[in-house]
Short mmCIF file of C-alpha atoms in Angstrom, two decimals:
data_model
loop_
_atom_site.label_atom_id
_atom_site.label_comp_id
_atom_site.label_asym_id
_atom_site.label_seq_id
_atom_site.Cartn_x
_atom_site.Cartn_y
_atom_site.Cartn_z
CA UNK A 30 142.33 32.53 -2.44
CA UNK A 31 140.99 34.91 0.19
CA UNK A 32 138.35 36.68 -2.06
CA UNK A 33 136.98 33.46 -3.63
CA UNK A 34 135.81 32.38 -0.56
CA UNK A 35 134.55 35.53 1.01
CA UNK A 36 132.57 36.12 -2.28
CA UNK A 37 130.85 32.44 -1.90
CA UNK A 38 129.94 33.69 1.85
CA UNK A 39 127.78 36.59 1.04
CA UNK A 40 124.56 35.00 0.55
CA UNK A 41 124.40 32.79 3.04
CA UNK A 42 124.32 35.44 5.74
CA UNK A 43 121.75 36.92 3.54
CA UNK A 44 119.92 33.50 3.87
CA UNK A 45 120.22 33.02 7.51
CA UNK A 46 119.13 36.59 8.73
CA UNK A 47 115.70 36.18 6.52
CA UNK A 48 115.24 32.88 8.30
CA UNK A 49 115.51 34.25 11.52
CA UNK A 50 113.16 37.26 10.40
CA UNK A 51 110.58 34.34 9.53
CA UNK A 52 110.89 33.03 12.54
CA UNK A 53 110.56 35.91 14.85
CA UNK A 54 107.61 36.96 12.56
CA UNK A 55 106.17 33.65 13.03
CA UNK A 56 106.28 34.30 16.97
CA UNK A 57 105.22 37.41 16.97
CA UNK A 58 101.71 36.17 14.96
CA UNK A 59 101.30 33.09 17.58
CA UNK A 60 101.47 35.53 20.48
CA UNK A 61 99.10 38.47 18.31
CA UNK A 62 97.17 35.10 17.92
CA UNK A 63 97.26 34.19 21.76
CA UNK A 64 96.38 38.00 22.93
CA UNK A 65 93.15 37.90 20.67
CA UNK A 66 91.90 34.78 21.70
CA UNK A 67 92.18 35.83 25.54
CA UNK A 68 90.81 39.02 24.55
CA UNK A 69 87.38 37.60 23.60
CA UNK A 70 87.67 35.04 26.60
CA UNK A 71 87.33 38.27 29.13
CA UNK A 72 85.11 39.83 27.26
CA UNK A 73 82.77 36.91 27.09
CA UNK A 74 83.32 36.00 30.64
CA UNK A 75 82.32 39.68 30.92
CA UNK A 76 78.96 38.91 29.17
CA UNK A 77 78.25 35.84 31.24
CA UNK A 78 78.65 37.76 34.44
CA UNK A 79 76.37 40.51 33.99
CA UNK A 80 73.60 38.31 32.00
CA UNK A 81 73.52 35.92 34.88
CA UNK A 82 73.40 38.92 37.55
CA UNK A 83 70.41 40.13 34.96
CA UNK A 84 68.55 36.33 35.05
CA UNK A 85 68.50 36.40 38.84
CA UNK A 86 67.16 39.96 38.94
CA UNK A 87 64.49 38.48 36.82
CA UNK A 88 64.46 35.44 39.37
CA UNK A 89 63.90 37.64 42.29
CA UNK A 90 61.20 39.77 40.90
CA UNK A 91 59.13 36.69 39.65
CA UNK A 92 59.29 35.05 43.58
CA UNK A 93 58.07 38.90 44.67
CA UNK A 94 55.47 38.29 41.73
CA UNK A 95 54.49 34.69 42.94
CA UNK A 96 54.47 35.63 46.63
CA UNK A 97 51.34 37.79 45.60
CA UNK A 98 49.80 34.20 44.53
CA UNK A 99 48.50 35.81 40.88
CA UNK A 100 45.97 34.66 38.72
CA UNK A 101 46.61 32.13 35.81
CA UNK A 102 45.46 31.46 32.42
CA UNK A 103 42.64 29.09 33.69
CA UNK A 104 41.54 30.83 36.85
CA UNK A 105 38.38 32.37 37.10
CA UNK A 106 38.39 35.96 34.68
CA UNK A 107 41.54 34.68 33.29
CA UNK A 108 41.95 33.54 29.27
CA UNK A 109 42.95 29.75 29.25
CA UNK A 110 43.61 29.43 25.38
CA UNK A 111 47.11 29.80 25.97
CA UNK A 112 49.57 28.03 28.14
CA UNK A 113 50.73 31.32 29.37
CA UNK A 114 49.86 34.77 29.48
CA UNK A 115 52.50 37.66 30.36
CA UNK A 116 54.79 35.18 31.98
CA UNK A 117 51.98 33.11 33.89
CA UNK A 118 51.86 29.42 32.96
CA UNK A 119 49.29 26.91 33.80
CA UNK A 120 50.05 23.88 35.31
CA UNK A 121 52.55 21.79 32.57
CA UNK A 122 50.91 18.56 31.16
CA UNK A 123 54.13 17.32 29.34
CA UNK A 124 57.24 18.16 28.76
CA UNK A 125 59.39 19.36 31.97
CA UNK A 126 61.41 21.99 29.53
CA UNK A 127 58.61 23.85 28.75
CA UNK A 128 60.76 27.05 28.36
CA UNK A 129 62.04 25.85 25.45
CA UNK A 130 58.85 25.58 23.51
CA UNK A 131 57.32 28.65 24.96
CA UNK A 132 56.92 31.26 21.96
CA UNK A 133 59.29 34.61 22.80
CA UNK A 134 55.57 37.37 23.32
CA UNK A 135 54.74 34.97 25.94
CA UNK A 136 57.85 35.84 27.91
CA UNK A 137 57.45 39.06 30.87
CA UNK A 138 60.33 40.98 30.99
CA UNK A 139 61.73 42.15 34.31
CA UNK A 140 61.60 45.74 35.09
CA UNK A 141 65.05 45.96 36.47
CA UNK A 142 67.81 46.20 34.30
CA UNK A 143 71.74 46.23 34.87
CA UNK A 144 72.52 49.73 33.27
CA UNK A 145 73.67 50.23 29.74
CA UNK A 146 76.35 47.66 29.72
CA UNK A 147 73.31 44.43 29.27
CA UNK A 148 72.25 45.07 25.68
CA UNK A 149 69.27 42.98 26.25
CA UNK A 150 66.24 42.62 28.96
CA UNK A 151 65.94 39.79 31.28
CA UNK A 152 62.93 37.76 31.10
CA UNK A 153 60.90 35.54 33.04
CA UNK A 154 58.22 33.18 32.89
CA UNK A 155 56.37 31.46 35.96
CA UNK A 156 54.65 28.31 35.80
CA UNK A 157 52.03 26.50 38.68
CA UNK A 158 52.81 23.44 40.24
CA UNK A 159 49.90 22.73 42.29
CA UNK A 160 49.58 22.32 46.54
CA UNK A 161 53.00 20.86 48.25
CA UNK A 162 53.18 19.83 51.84
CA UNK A 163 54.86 22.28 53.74
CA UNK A 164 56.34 19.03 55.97
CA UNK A 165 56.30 15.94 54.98
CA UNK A 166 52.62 14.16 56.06
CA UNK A 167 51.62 17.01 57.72
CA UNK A 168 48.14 16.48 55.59
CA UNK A 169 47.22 12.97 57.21
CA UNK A 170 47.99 14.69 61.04
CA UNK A 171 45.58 16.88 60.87
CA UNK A 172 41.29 16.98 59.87
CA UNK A 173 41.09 20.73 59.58
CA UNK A 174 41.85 22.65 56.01
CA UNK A 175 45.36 21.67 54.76
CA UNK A 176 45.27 25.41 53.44
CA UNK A 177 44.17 27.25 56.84
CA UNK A 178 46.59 25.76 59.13
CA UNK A 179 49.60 26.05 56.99
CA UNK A 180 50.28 22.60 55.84
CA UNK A 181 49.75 23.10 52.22
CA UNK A 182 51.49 26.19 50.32
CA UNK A 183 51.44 27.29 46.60
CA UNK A 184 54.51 25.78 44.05
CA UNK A 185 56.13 27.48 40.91
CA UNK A 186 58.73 27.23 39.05
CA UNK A 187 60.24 30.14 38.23
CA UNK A 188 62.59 30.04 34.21
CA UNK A 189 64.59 33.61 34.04
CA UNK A 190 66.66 33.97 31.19
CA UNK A 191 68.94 37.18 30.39
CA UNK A 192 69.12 37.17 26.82
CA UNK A 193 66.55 37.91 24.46
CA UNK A 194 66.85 35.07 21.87
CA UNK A 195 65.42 37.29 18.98
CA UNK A 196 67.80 40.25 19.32
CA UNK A 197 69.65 40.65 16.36
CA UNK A 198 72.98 39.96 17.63
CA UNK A 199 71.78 37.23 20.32
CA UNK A 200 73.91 34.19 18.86
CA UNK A 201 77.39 35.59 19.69
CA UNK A 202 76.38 37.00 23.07
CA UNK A 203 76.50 34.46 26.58
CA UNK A 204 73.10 33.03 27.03
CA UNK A 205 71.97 32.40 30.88
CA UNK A 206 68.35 30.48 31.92
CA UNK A 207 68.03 29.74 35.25
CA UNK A 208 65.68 28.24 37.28
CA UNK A 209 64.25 27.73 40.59
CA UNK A 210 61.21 26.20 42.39
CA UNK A 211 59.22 28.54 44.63
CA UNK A 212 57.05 28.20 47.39
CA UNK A 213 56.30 31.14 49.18
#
């Protein structure tokens, strides 16, 4: 009676340790499957960083560009066919995202650059606002030149974005546009 029932025992040990080998395979994919995913996360929060430190390089140089008050399309000697020329943009008529519709060769790229670890350049474009107050109703106190005494100064808005969107490889890669209104 002894050997019957060890002989009805031998496969179900052989059962039991291949369901424990499924399940500790099973683990070991969901934690492969957890390492990968975090993997990517750093390196795309690695991506992020260094394109936004590359669109506010871009930001800074344009306000050092716009501090020299340059000339626009539409200013005297200047082409005003296009909206913008090498990054300078008339005043907007329309839309208030006018980066978005702004073809990529009318984009100035920033000089600066991050090293070799940004793939891409940082670009820029900066667009006139017109005259602002430089305090509020300064204009009415005063008969002289609004421009002369300081009461009126210069606006632009400034769009720097640190991806190239026609780079071959530009759709899996962190995208950063920022923007800022300047008056110098």
């Amino acid at each position: 009676m002894n050997t019957y029932t060890m002989k009805r025992q031998r496969g179900v040990s052989l059962l039991i340790v291949l369901l424990l080998l499924l399940i500790m395979t099973l683990l070991g994919l969901a934690g492969l499957r957890s390492t990968v995913m975090q993997e990517r996360m750093s390196g795309n929060l690695l991506d992020r960083g260094i394109a936004f430190q590359a669109a506010e390089t871009a930001l800074r140089e344009a306000e050092a560009i716009a501090r020299t008050a340059p000339d626009f399309p539409g200013a005297p000697g200047v082409a005003a066919d296009s909206a913008c020329v090498a990054g300078l943009c008339q005043l907007p008529t329309g839309a208030i995202d006018r980066w978005k519709t702004i073809p990529a060769g009318e984009w100035r790229n920033a000089t600066t650059t991050l090293g070799t670890t940004n793939a891409t350049q940082a670009q820029f474009i900066i667009e006139e606002l017109g005259a602002a107050e430089t305090t509020l109703g300064c204009r009415s106190n005063t008969r002289e030149d609004p421009y002369e005494n300081g009461c009126l100064t210069p606006r632009y808005r400034i769009t720097a974005r640190a991806i190239d969107p026609t780079a071959a490889n530009s759709a899996n890669r962190s995208q950063v546009i920022l923007t800022a209104n300047y008056a110098p």
